[in-house]
Structures are given as C-alpha cells and as structure tokens.
PDB file of N, CA and C in Angstrom:
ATOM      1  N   UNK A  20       0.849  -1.179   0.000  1.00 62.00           N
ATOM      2  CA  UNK A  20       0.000   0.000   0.000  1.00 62.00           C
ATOM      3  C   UNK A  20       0.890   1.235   0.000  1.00 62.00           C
ATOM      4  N   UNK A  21       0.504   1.718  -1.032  1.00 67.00           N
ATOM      5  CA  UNK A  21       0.985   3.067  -0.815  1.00 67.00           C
ATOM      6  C   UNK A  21       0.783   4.284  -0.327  1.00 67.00           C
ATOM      7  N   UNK A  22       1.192   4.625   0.860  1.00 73.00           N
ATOM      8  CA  UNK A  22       0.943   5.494   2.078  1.00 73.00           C
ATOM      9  C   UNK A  22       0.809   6.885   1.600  1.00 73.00           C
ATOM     10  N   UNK A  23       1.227   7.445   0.564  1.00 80.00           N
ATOM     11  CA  UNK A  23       1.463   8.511   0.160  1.00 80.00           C
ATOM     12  C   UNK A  23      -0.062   9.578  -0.666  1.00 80.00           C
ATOM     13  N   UNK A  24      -0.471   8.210  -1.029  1.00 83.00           N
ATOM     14  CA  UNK A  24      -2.227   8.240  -1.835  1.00 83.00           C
ATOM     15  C   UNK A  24      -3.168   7.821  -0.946  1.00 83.00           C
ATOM     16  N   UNK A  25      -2.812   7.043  -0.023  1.00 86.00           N
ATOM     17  CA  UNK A  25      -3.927   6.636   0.630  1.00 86.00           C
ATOM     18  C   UNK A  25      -4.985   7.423   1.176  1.00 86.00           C
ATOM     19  N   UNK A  26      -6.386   7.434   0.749  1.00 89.00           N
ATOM     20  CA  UNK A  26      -7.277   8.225   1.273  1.00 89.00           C
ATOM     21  C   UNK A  26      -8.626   6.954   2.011  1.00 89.00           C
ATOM     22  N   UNK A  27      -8.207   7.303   3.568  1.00 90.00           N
ATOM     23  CA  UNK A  27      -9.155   6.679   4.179  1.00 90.00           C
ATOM     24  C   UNK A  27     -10.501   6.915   3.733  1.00 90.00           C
ATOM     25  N   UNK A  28     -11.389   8.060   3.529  1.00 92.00           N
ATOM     26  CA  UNK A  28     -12.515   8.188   2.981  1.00 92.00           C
ATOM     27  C   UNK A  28     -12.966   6.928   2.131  1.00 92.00           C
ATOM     28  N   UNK A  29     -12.201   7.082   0.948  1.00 93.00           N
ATOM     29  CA  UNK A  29     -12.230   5.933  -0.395  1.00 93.00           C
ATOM     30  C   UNK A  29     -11.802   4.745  -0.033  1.00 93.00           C
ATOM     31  N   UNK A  30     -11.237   4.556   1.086  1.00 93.00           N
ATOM     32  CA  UNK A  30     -10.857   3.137   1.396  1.00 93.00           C
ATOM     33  C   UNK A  30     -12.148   2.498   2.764  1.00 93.00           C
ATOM     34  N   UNK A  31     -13.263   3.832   3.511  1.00 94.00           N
ATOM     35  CA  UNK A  31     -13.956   3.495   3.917  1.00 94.00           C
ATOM     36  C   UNK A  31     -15.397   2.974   3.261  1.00 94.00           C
ATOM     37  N   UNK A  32     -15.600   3.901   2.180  1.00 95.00           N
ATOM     38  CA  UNK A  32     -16.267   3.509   0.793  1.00 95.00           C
ATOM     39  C   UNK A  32     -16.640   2.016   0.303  1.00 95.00           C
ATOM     40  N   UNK A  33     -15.073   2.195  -0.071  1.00 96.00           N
ATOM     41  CA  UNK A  33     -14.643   0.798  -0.982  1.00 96.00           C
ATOM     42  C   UNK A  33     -14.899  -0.708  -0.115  1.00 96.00           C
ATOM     43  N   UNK A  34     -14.678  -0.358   1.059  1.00 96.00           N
ATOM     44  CA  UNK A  34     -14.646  -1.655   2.137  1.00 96.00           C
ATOM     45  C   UNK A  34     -16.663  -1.786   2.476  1.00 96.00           C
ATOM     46  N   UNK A  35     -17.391  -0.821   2.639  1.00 96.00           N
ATOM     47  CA  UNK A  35     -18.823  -0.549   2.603  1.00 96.00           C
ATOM     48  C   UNK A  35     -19.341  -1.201   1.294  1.00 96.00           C
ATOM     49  N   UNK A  36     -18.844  -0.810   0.151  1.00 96.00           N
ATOM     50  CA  UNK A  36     -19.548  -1.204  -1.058  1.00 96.00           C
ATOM     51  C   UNK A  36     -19.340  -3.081  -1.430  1.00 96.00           C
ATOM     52  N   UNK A  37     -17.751  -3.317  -0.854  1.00 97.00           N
ATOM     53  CA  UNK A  37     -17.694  -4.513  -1.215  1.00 97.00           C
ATOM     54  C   UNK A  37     -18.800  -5.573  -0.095  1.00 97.00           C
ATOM     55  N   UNK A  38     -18.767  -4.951   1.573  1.00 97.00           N
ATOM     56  CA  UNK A  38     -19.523  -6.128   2.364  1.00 97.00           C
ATOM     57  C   UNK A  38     -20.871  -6.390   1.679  1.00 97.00           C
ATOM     58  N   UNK A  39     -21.378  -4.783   1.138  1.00 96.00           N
ATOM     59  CA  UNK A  39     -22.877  -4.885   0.781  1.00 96.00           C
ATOM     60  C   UNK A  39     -22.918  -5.459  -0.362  1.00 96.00           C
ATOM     61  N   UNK A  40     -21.868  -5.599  -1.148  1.00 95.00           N
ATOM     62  CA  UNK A  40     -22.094  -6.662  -2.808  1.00 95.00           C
ATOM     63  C   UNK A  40     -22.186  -8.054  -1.909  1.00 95.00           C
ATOM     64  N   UNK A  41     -20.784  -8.325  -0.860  1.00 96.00           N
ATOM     65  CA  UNK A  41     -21.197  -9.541  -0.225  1.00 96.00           C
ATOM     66  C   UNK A  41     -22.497 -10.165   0.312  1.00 96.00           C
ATOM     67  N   UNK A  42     -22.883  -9.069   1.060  1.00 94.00           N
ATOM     68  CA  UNK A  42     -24.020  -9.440   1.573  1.00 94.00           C
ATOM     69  C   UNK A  42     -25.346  -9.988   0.888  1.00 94.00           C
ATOM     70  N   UNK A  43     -25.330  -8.958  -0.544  1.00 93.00           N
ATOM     71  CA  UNK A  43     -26.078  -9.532  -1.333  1.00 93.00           C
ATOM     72  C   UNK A  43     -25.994 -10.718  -2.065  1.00 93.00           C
ATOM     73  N   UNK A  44     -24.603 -11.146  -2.437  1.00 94.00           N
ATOM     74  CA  UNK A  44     -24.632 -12.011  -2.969  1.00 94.00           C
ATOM     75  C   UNK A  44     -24.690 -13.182  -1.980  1.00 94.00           C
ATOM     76  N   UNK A  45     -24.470 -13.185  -0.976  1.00 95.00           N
ATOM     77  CA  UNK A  45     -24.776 -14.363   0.730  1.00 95.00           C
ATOM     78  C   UNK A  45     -26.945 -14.537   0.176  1.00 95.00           C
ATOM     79  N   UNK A  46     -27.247 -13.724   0.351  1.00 93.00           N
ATOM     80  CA  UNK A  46     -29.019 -13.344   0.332  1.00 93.00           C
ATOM     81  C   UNK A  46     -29.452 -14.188  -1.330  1.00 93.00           C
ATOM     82  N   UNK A  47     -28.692 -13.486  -2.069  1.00 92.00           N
ATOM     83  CA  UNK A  47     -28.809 -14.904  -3.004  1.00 92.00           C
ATOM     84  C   UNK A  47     -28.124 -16.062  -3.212  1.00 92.00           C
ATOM     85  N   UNK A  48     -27.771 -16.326  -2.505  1.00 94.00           N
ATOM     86  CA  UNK A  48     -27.433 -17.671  -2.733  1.00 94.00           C
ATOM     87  C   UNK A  48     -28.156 -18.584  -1.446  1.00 94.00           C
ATOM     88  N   UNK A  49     -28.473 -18.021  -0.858  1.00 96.00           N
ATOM     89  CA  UNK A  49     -28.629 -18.608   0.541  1.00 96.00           C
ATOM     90  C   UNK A  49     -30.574 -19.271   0.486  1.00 96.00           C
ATOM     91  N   UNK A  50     -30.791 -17.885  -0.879  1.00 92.00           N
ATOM     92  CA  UNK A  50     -32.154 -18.396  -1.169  1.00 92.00           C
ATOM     93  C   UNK A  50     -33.441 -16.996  -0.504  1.00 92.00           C
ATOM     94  N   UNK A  51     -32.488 -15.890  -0.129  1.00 90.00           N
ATOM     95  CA  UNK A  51     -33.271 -15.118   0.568  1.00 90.00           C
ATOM     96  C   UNK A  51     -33.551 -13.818  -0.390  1.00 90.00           C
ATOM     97  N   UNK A  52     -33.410 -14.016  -1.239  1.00 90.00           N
ATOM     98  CA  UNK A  52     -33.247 -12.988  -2.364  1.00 90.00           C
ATOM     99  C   UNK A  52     -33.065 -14.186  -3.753  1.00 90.00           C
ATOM    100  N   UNK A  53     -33.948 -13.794  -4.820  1.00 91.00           N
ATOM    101  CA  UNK A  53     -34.394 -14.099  -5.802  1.00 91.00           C
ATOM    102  C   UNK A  53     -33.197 -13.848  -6.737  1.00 91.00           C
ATOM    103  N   UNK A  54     -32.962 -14.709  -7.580  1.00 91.00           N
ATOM    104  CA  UNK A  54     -31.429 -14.523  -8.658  1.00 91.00           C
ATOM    105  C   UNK A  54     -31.654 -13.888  -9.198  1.00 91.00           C
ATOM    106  N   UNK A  55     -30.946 -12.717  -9.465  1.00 90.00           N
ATOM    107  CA  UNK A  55     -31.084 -11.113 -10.615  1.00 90.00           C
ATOM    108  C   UNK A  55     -29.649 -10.857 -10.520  1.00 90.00           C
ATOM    109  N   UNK A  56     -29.606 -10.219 -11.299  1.00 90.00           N
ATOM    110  CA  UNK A  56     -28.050  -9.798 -11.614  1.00 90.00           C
ATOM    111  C   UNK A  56     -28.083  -8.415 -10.655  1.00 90.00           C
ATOM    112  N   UNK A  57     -26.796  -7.904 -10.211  1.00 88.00           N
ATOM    113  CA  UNK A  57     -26.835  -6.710  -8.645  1.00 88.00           C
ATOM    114  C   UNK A  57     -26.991  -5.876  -9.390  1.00 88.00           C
ATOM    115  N   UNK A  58     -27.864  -4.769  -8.854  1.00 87.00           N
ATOM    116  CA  UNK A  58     -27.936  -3.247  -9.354  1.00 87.00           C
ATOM    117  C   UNK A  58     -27.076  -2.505  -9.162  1.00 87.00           C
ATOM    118  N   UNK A  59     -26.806  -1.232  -9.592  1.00 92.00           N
ATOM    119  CA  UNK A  59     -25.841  -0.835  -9.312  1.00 92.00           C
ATOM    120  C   UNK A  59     -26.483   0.108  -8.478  1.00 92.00           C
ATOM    121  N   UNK A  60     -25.930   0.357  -7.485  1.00 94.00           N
ATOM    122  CA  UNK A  60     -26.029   1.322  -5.925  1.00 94.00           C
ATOM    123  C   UNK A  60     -25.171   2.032  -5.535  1.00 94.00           C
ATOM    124  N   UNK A  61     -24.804   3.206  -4.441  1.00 95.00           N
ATOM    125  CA  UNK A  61     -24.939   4.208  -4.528  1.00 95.00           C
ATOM    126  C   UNK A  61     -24.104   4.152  -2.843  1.00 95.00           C
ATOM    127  N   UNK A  62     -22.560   4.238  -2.618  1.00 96.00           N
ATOM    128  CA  UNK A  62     -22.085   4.197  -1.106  1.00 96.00           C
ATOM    129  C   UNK A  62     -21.936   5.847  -1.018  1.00 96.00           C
ATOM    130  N   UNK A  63     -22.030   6.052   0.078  1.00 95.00           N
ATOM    131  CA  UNK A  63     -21.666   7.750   0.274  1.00 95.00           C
ATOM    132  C   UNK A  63     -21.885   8.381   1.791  1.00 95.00           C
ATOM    133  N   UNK A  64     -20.778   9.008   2.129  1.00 93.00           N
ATOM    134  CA  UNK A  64     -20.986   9.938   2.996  1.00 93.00           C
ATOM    135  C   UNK A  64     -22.122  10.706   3.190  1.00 93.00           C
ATOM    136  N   UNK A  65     -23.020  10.753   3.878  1.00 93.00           N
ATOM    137  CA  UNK A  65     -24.444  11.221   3.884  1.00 93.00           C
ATOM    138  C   UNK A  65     -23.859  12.816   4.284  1.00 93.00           C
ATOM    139  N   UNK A  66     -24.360  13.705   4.098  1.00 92.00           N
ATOM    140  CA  UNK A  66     -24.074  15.218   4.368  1.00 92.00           C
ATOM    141  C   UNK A  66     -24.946  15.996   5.866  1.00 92.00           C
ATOM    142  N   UNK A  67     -25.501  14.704   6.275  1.00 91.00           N
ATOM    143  CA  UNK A  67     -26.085  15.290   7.728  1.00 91.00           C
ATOM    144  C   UNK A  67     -25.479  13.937   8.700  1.00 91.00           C
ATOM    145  N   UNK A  68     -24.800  14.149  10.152  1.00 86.00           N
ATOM    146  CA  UNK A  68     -24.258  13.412  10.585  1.00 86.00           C
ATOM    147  C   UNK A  68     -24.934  12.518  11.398  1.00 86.00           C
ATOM    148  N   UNK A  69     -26.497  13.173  11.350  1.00 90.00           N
ATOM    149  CA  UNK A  69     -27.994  11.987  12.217  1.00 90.00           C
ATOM    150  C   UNK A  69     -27.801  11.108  11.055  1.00 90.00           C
ATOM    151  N   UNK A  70     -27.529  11.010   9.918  1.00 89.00           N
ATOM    152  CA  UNK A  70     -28.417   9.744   9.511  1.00 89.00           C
ATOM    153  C   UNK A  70     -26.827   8.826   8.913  1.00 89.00           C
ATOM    154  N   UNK A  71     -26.032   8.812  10.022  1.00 91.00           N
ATOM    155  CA  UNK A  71     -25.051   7.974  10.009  1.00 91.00           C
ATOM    156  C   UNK A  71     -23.885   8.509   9.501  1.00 91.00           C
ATOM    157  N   UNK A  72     -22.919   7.145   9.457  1.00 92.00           N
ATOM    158  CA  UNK A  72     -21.124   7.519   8.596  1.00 92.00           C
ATOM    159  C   UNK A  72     -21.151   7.184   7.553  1.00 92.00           C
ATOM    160  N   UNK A  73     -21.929   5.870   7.094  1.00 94.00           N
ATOM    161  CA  UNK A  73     -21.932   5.585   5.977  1.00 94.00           C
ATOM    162  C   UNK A  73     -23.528   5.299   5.269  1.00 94.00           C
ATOM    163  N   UNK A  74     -23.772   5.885   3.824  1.00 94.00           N
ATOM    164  CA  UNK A  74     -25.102   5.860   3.629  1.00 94.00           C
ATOM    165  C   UNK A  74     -25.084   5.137   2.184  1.00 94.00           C
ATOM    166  N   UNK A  75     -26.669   3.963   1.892  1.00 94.00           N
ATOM    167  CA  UNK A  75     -25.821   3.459   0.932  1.00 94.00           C
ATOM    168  C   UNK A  75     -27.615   3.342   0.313  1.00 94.00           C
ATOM    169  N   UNK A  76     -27.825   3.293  -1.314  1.00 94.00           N
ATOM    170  CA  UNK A  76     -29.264   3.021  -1.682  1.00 94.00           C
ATOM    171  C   UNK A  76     -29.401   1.072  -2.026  1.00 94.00           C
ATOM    172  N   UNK A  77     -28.690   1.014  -1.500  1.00 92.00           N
ATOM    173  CA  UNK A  77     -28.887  -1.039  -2.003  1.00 92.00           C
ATOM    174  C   UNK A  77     -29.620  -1.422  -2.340  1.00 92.00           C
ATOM    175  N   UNK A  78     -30.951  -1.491  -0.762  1.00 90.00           N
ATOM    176  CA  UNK A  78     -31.990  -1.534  -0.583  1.00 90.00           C
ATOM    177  C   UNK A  78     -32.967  -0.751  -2.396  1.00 90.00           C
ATOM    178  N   UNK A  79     -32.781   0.076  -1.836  1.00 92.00           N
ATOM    179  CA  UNK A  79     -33.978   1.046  -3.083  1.00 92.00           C
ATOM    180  C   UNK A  79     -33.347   0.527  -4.449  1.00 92.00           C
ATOM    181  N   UNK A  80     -32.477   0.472  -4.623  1.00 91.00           N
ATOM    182  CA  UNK A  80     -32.166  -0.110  -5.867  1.00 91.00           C
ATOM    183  C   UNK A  80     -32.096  -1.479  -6.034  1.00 91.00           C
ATOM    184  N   UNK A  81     -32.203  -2.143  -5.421  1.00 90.00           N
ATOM    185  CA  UNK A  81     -32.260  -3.678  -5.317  1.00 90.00           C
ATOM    186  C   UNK A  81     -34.177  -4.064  -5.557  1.00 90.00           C
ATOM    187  N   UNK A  82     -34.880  -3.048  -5.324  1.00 90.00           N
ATOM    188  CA  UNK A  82     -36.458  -3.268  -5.090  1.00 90.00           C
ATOM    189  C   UNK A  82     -36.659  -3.580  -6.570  1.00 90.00           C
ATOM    190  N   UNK A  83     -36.797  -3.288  -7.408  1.00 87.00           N
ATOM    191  CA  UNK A  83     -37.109  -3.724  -8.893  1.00 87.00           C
ATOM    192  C   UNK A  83     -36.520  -4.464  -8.998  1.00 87.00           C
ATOM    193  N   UNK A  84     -35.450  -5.236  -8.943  1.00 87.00           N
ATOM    194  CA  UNK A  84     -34.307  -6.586  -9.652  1.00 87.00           C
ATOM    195  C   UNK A  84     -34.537  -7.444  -8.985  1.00 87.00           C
ATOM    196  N   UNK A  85     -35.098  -7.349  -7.337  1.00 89.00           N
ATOM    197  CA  UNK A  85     -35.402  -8.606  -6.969  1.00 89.00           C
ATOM    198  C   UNK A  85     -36.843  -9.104  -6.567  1.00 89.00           C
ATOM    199  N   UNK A  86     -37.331  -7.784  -6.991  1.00 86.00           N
ATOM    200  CA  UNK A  86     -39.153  -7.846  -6.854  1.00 86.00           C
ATOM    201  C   UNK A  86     -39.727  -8.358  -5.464  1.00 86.00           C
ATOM    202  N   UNK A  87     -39.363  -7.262  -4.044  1.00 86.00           N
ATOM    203  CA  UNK A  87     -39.327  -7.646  -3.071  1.00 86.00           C
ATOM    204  C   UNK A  87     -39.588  -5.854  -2.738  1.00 86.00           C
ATOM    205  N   UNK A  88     -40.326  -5.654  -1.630  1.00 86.00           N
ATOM    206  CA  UNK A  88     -40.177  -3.755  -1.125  1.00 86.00           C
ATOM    207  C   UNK A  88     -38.935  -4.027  -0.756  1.00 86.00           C
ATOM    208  N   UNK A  89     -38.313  -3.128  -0.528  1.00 82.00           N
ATOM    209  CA  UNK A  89     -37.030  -2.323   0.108  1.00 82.00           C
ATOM    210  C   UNK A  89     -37.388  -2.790   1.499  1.00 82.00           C
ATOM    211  N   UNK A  90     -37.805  -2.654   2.010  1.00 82.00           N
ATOM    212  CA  UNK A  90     -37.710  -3.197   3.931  1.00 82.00           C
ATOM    213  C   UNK A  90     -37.720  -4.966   3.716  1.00 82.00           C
ATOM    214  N   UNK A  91     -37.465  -5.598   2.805  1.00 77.00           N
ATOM    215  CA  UNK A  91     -37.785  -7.165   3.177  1.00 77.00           C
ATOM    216  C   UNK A  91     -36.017  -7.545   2.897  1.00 77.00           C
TER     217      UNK A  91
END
C-alpha cells in the first residue's frame, strides 16, 4: 500500500460497497433474495451526521431486480 495516496474516505467507501455486494450475494445464494443480476447502488458519505457515517441506496435499488419492497 501506498501510504502517500492513501485516502481513508475511499478506502472506507470501498470496504462498505464490497460487504454490501457480499451481503447480497450471501441473500442470493442462501435463497433469501431471488437470482437477478446486482444493481448498481450508490455508497456515500451522507451530508447530515444523524443519519449515520456511511449511507448506501442497495436496498432502493435492489427493489425492482429482486421484486421484493425495500424493507424485506
């Protein structure tokens, strides 16, 4: 690693976006989520500090591809 570029932000990001591809892909395979190919979603620093560190649309974008509401 090169210490010189390293930007924790993008490396907090990057580590967020990959558990939640994991996670999804655990949910399908596991049988808890319907086989669709992953949407593409949305990791980000939310700009108000109530609604967390890390903010991500998975959920909302996952609702059409796996034909399920967003809260299931």
């Amino acid at each position: 690693m090169n210490y010189k570029y390293y930007n924790p932000r993008k490396a907090a990001l990057d580590t967020a976006r990959e558990l939640l591809t994991g996670a999804l892909n655990a949910a399908v395979a596991d049988g808890s989520l319907p086989e669709a190919p992953l949407p593409e979603f949305i990791v980000e620093i939310p700009a108000d500090v109530k609604n967390g560190d890390i903010a991500s649309n998975a959920a909302m974008a996952g609702a059409r591809a796996f034909h399920k509401a967003p809260r299931q």
